[in-house]
Coordinates of C-alpha atoms and ligand atoms in Angstrom, one line a residue:
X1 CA 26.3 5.1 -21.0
X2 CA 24.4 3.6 -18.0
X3 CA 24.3 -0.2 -17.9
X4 CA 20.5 -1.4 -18.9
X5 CA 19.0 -4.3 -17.7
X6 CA 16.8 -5.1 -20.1
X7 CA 14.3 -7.5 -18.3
X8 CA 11.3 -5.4 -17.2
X9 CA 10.4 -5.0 -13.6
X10 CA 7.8 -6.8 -12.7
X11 CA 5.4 -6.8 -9.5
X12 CA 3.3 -9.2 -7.3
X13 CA 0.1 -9.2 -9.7
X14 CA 2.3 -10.3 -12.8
X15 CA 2.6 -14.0 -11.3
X16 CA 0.6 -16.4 -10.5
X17 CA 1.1 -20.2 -8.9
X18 CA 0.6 -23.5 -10.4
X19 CA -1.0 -26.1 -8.2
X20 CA 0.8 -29.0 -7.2
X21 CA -0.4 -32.4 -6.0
X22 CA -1.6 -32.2 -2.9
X23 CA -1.2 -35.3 -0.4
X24 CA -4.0 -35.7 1.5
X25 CA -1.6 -35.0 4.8
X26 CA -1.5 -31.4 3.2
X27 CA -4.4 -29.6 4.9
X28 CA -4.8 -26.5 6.5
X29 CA -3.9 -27.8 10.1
X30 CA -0.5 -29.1 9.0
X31 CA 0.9 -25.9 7.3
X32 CA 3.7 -24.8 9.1
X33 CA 4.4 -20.9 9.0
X34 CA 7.9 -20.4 10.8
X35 CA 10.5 -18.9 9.1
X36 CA 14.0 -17.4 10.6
X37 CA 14.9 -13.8 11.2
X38 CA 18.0 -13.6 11.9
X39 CA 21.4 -14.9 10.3
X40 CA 22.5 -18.5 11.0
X41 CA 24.8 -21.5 9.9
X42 CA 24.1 -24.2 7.8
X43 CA 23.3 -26.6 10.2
X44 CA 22.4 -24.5 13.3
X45 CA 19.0 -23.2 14.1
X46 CA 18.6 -19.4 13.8
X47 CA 18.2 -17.3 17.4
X48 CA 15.2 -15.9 16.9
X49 CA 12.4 -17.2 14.6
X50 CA 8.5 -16.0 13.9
X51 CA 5.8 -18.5 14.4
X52 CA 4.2 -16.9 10.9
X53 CA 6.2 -14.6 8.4
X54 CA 4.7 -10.9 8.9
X55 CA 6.2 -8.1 10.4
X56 CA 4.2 -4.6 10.7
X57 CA 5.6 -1.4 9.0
X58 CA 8.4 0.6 11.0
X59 CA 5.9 3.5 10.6
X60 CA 4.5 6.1 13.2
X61 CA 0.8 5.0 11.8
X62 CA 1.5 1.4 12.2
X63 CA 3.6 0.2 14.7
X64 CA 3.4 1.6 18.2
X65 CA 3.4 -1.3 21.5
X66 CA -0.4 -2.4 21.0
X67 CA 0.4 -3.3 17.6
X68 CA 3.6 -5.0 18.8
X69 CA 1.3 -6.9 21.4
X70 CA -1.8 -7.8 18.8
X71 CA 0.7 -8.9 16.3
X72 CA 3.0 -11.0 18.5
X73 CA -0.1 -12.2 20.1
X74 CA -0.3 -13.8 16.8
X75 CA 3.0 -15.0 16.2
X76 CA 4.8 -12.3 14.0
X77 CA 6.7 -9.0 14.8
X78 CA 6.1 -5.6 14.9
X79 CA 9.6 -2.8 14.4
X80 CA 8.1 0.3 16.5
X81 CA 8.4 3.4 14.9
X82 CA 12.4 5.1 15.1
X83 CA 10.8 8.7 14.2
X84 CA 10.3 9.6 17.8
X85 CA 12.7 10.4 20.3
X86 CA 15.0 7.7 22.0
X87 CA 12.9 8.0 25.4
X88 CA 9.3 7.4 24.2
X89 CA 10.5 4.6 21.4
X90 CA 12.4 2.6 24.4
X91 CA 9.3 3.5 26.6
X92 CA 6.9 1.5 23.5
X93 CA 9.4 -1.0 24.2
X94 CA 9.5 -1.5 27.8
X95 CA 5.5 -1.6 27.7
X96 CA 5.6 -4.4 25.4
X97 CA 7.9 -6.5 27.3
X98 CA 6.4 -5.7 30.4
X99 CA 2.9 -6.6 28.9
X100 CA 1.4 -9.9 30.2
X101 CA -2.2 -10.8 29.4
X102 CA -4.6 -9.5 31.6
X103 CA -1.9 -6.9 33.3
X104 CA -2.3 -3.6 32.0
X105 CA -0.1 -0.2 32.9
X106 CA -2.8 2.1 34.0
X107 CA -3.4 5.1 32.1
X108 CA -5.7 7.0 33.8
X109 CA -4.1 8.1 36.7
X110 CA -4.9 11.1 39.0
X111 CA -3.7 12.5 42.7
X112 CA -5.7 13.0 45.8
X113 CA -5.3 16.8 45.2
X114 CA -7.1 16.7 41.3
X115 CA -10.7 18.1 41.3
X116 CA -14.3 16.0 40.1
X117 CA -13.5 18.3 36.8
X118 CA -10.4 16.6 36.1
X119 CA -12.0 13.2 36.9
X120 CA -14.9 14.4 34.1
X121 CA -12.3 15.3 32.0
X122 CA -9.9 12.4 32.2
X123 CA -13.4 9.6 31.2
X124 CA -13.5 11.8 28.7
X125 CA -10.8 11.8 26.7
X126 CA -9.9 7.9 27.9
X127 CA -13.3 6.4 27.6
X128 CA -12.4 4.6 31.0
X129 CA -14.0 5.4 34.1
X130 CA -12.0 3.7 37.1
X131 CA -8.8 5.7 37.7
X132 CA -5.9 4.3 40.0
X133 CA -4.8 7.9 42.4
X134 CA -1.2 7.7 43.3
X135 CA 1.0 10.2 44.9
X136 CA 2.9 11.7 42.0
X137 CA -0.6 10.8 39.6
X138 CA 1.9 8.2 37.1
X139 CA 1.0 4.6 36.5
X140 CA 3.9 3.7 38.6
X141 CA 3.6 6.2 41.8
X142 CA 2.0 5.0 45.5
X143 CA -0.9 3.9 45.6
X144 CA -3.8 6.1 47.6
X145 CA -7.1 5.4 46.3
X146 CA -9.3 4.3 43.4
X147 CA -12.3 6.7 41.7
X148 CA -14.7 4.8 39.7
X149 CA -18.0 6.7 38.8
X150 CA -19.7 5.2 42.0
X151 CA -17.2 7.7 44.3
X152 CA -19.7 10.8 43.3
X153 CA -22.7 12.0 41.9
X154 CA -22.3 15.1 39.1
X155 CA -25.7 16.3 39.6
X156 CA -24.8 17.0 43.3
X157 CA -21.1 17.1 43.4
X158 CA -19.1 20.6 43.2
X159 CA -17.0 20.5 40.3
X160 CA -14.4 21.8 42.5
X161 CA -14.3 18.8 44.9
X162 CA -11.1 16.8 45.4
X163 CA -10.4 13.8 44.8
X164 CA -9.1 13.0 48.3
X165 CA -12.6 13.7 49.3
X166 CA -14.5 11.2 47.7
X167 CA -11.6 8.4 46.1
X168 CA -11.8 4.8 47.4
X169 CA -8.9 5.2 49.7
X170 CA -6.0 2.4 50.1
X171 CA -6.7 1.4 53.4
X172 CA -10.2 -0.1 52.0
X173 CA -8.8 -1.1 49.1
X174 CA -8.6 -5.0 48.2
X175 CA -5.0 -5.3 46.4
X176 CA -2.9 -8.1 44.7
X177 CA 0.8 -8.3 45.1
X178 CA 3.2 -8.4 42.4
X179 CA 3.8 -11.8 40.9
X180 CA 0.2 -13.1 41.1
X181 CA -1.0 -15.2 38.1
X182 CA -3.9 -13.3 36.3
X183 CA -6.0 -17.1 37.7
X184 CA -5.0 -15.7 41.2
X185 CA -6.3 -11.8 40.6
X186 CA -9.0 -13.4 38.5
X187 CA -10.4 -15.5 41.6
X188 CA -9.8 -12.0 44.2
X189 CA -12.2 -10.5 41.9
X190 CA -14.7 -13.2 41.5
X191 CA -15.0 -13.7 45.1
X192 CA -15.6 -9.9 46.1
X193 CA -17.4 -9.0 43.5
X194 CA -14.9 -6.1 42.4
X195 CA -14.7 -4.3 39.0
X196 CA -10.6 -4.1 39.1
X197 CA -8.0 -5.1 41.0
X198 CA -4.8 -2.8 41.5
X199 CA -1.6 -4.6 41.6
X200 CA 1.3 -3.2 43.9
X201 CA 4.9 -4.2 44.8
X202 CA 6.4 -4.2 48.6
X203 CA 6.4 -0.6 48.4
X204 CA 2.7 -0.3 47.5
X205 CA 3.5 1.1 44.2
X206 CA 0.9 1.2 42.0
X207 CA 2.6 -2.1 39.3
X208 CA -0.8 -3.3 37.4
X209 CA -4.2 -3.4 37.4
X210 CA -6.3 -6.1 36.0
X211 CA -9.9 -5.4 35.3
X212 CA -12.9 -8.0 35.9
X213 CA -13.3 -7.7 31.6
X214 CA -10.2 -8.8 30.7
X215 CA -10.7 -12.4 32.1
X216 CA -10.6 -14.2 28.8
X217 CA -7.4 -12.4 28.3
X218 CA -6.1 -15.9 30.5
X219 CA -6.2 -18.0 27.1
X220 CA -3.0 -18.2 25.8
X221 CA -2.7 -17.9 21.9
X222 CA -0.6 -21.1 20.8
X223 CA 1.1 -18.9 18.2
X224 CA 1.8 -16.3 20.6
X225 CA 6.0 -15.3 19.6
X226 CA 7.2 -14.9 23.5
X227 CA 10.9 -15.0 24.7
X228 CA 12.5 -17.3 27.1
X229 CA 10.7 -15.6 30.1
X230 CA 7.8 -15.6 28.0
X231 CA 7.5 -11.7 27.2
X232 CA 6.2 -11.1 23.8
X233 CA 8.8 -10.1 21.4
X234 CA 9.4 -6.9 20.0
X235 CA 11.5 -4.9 17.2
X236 CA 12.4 -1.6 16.9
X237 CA 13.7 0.8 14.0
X238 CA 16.9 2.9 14.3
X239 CA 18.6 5.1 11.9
X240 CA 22.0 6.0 10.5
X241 CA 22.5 9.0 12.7
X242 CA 21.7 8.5 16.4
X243 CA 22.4 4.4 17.1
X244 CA 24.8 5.5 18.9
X245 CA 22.6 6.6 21.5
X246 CA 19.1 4.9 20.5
X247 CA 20.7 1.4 20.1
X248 CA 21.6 1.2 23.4
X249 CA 18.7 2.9 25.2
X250 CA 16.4 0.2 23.3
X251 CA 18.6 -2.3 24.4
X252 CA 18.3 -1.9 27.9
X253 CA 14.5 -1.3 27.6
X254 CA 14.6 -5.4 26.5
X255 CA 14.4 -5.0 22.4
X256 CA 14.9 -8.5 20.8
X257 CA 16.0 -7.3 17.2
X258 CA 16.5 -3.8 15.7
X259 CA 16.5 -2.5 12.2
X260 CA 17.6 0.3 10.4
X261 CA 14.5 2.0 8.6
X262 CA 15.6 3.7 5.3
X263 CA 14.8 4.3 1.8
X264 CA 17.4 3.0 0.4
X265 CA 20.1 1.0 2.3
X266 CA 23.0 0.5 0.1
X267 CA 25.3 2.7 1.5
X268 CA 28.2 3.2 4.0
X269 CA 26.4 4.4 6.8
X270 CA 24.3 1.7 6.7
X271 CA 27.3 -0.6 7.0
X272 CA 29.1 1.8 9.9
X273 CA 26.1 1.3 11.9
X274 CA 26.0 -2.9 11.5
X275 CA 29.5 -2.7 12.5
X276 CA 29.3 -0.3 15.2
X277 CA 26.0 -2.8 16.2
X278 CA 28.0 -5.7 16.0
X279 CA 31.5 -4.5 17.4
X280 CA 30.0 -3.3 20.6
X281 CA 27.1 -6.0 21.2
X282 CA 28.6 -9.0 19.0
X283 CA 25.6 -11.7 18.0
X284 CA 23.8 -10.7 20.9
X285 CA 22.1 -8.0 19.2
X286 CA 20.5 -8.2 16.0
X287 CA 20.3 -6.1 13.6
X288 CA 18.4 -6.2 10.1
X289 CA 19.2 -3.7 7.3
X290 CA 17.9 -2.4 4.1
X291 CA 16.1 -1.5 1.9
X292 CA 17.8 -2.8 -1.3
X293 CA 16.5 -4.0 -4.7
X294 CA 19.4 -6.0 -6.5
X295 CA 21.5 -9.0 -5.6
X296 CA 24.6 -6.1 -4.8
X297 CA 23.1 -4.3 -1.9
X298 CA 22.1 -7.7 -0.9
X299 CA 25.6 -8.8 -0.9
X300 CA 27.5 -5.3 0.4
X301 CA 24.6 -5.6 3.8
X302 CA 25.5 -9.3 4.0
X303 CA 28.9 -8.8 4.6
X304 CA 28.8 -6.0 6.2
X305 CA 26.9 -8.1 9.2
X306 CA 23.1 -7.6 8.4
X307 CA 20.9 -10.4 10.5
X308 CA 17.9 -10.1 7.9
X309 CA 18.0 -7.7 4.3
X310 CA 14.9 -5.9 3.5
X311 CA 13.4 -5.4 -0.1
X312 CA 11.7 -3.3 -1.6
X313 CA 12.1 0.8 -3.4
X314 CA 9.3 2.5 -4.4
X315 CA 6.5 -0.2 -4.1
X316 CA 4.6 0.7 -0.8
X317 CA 1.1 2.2 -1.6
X318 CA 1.9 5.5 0.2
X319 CA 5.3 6.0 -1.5
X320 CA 6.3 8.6 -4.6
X321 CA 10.0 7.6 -4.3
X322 CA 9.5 6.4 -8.2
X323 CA 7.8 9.3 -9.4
X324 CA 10.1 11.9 -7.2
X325 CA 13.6 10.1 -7.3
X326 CA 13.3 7.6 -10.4
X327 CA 14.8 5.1 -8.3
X328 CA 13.1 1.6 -7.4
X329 CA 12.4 -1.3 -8.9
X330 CA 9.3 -3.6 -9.2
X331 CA 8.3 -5.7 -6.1
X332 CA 8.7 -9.3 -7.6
X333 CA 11.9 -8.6 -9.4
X334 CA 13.7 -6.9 -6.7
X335 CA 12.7 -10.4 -4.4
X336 CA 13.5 -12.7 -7.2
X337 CA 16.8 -11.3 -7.4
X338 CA 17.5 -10.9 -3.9
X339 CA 16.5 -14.3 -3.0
X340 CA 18.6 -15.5 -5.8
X341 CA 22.0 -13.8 -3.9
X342 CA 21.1 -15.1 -0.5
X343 CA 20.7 -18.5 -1.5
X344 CA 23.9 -18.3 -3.4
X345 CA 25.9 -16.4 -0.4
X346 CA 24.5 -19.5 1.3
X347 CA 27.0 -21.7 -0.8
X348 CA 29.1 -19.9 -0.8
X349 CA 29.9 -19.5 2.9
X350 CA 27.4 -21.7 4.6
X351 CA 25.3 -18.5 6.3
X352 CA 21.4 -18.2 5.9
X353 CA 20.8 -14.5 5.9
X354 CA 16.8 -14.2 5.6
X355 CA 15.3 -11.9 3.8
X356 CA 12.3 -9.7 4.1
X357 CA 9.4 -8.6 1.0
X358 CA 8.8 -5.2 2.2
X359 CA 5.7 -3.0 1.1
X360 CA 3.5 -3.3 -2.0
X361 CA 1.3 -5.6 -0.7
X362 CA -2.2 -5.3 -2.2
X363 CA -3.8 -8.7 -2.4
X364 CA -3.3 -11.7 0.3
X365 CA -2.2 -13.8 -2.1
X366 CA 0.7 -11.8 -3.1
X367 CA 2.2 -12.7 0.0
X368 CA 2.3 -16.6 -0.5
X369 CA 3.6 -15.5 -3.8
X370 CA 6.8 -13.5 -2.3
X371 CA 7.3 -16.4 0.0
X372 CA 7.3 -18.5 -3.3
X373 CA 9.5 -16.1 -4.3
X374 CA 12.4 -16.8 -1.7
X375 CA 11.1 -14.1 0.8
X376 CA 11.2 -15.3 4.7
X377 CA 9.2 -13.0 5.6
X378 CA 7.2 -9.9 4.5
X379 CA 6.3 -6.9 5.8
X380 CA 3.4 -4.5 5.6
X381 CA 2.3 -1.3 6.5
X382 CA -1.3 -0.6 5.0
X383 CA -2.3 -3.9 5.8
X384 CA -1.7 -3.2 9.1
X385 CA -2.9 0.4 9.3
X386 CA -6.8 -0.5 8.7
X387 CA -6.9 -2.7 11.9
X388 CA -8.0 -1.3 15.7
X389 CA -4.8 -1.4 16.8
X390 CA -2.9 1.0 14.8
X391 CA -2.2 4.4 16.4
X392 CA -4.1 6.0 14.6
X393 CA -7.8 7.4 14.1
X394 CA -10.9 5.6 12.9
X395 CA -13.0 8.1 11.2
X396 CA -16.5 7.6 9.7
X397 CA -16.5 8.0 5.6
X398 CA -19.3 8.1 3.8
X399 CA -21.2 5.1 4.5
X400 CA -18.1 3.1 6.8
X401 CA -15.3 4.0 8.4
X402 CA -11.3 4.5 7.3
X403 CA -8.4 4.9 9.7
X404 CA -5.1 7.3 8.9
X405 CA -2.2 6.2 7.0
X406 CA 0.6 8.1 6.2
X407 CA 4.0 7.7 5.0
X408 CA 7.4 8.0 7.0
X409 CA 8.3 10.3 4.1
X410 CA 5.7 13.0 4.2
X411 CA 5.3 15.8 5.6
X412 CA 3.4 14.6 8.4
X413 CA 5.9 12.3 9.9
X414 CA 9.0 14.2 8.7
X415 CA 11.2 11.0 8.9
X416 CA 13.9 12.9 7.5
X417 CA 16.6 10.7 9.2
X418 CA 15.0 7.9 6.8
X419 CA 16.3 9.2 4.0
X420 CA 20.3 9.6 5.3
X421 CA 22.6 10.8 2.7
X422 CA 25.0 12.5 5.2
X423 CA 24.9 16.0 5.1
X424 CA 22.7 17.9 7.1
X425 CA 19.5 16.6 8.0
X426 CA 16.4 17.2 6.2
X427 CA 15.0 16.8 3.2
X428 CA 13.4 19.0 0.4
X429 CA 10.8 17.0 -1.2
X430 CA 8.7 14.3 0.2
X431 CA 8.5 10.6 -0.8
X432 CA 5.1 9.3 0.7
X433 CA 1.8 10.6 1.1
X434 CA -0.8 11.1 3.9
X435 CA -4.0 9.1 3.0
X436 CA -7.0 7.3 4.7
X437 CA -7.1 2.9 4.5
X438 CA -10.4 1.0 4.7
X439 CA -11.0 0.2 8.8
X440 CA -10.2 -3.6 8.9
X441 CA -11.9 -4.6 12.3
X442 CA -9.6 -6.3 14.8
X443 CA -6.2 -7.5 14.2
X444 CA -6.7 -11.3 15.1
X445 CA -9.9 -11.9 12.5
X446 CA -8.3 -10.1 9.7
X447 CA -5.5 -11.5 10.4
X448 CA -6.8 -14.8 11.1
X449 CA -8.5 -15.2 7.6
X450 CA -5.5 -14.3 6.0
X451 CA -3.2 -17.0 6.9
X452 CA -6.1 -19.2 6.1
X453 CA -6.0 -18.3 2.7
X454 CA -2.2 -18.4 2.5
X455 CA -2.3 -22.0 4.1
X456 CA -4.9 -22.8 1.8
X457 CA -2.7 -21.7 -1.4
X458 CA 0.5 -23.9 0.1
X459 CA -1.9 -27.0 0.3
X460 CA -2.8 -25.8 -3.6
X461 CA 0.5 -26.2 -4.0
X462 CA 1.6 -29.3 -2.1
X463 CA 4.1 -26.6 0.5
X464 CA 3.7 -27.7 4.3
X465 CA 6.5 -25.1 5.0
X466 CA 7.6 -22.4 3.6
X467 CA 10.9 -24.0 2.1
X468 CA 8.6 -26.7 0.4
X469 CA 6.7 -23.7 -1.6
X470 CA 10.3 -22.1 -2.4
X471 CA 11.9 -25.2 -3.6
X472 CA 8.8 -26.9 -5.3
X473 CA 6.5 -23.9 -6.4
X474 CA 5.6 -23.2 -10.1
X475 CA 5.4 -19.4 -10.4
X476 CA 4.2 -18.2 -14.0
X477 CA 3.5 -15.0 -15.9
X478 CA 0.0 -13.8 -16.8
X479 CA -0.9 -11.6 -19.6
X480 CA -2.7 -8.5 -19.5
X481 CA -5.8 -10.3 -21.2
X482 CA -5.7 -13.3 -18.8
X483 CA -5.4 -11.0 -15.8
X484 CA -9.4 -9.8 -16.8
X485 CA -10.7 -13.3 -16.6
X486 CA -9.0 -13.3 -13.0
X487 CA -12.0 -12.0 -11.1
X488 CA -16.0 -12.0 -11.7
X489 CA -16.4 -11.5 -15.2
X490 CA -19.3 -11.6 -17.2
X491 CA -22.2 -12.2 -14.7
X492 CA -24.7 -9.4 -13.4
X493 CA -23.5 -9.0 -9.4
X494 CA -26.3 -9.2 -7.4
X495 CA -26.7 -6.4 -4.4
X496 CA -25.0 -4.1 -6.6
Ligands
IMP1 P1 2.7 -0.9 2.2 O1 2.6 -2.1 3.0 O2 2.5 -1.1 0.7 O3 1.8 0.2 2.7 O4 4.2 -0.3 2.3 C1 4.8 -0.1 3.6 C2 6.3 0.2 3.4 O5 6.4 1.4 2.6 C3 7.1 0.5 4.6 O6 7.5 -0.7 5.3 C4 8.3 1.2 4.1 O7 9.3 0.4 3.6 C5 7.7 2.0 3.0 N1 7.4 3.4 3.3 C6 7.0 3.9 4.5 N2 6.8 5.3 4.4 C7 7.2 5.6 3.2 C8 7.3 6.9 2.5 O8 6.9 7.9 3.0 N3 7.8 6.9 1.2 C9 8.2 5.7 0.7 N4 8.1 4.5 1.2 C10 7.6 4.5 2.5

């Protein structure tokens, strides 16, 4: 007979925290968010660490490089999407590194030889109307000209015209050379009254352009998570199949940490590819692993080499692994348990591996309660999803608007490689769902309020950091009855 464990799974909206005493030091301003994500000694300080504990979904409706560049912004960490091919997931990468406030890749780019059509066309479908003309028409080619809607007139223009013909060319041009400050390309602007400004290198390669709106862009964001040349950082998810090649290709494309993106993680190719990771890169490149629910796949990715474990079966709100599989376990038990191993492997041989709360998510509190839990970090996918700078579209529903959300297990992403259990690839069922989330306005108010809340709830609870809520919070279970008293209850809501 199978083993039974008899405690019931439990999940985020089970628990609830006791206050503490609160000092009057413990306000808002002196919550500290950081936490580690990677492996270190007792003792040492960890390689890489977030400025606040969130990481965005490893999902092709989440995480592309303007999520990676809102959310770092912001002090956390988005993994971009592994279920696309090795060239455009490096690309994502290379963008986000390459990013710096105020710089942006073009991407509307023509040649001298397109037509006033194509220029219609092109503000069209990009919603911008200066275009940078190079030679081969890519962000990157020689730069020729400019067209901004001031080069022609449609009501008198052939539709046939070329570009050639009416562009801004080069030789007029006003141009700033790589390695200006965006003050520097700010001033050019100010003081001739131009719209953009097109960056080139020695070559007069098209390399940037910054445009006249993008000025406030200058103010740094304190929290912003940068490197040590002061790139943003960025993750990316790999699989159990190609590393081989992907691992290597996001490497040289400037990735600061990778992670396998799976179902379920406790398994040997999971481990071959940590070692593989490890034995040709050593600590230089991280690697986090996952997704377990008990204290043994902790333990088996631990040793294995895993920089960060990731929780979590069956609890993200687009998933049916439960109801297809029977496999999982509830959000707030797997954590609890999880944490419980990694503070004991801690003891046991002095290395901190930290651990991430993945998926399941509803409420913002349930975050501050799987960081009381033992979680480092979490990490979220329809959170994320709602806000402006997912990938994906923002459609009007009823009275509002939702954006698209679907799971790396449907049919629409076909992230078969997610779901590795050798073989051949593929899968013959699906695990998540494609669905619609509410739109959530821009990343850094929604975002914003959120950690208010959560830094709110540590003061609550006496927690500057996120060790003081795991070592001194007061978690305790509510019953079904107490849960109804939890909201409004018993009043007539006005505007109704
Ligand atoms: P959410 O934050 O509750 O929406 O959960 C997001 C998490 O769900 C992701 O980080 C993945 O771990 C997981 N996930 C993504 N796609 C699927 C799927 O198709 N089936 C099951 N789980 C998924």
């Amino acid at each position: 007979m199978a083993r039974i464990i008899n405690e019931p799974s439990r999940t985020f909206g089970e628990y609830l925290l006791l206050p503490n005493l609160t000092t009057k030091d413990c306000i808002v301003e002196n919550v500290d968010l950081s936490t580690p994500i990677c492996r270190f000694k007792k003792g040492e300080e960890p390689d890489l660490k977030l400025n606040i504990p969130f990481s965005s979904a490893i999902m092709q409706s989440v995480s592309d490089n303007n999520m990676a560049i809102a959310l770092a912004k912001n002090g956390g960490i988005s993994f971009i999407y592994g279920s696309q091919s090795i060239e455009s997931e490096a690309e994502m990468v290379r963008k986000v590194k390459k990013y710096k406030a105020g710089f942006v890749i073009s991407d509307s780019n023509l040649t001298p030889e397109n037509t006033l059509s194509d220029v219609l066309d092109l503000k069209q479908r990009s919603g911008h109307s200066t275009m940078a003309i190079t030679e081969d028409g890519t962000p990157t080619g020689k730069l020729l000209g400019i067209v901004t809607s001031r080069d022609y007139r449609t009501t008198r223009d052939p539709l046939d015209k070329k570009v050639k013909e009416f562009m801004t060319p080069a030789k007029s041009l006003i141009v700033g050379h790589e390695g200006i400050s965006l003050t520097e390309a700010n001033n050019i602007i100010w003081e001739h009254k131009l719209n953009s400004l097109p960056i080139v290198d020695d070559n007069f390669n098209l390399v940037y352009m910054v445009f006249r709106k993008d000025y406030s862009e200058d103010k740094e964001n304190p929290r912003s998570l940068l490197d040590s040349q002061k790139r943003y950082i960025v993750g990316a998810g790999i699989n159990s199949r190609d590393y081989k090649e992907r691992v290597p290709a996001l490497v040289e494309a400037g990735v600061d940490i990778v992670c396998i993106d799976s179902s379920e993680g406790f398994s040997e190719w999971q481990s071959d590819t940590i070692k593989w990771i490890k034995d040709t890169y050593g600590s230089k490149v991280k690697v986090g692993a996952g997704n377990v629910v008990e204290r043994e796949g902790f333990r088996y990715l631990a040793d294995a080499g895993a920089d960060f474990v990731k929780i979590g079966i069956g609890g993200g709100s687009i998933c049916i692994t439960r109801e297809q599989k029977g496999i999982g376990r509830g959000q707030a038990s797997a954590v609890l348990d999880v944490a419980a191993a990694r503070d004991e492997y801690f003891e046991e041989t002095g290395i901190y591996v930290p651990i991430c709360s993945d998926g399941g998510i509803v409420l913002d509190y349930h975050i501050t309660l799987a960081l009381a839990m033992g979680a480092d970090f979490v990490m979220l996918g329809r959170y994320f999803a709602g806000f402006d700078e997912s990938p994906t579209a923002k459609i009007k529903y009823g009275n509002g608007y939702v954006k698209e959300y679907w799971g790396e297990g449907s049919n629409r992403a076909r992230n078969w490689a997610r779901y590795d259990l050798g073989g051949k690839a593929g899968l013959q069922f699906e695990e998540g769902v494609d669905s619609y989330v509410p739109y959530a306005g821009k990343l850094d108010d929604g975002l914003g309020s959120t950690l208010h809340k959560i830094k709110s709830t540590f003061c609550n609870c006496g927690a500057k950091t996120i060790k003081d809520i795991q070592n001194n919070g007061r978690l305790c279970l509510v019953s079904s009855t107490s849960i109804s008293e939890g909201g409004a209850h018993d009043v007539i809501l006005k505007n109704q």
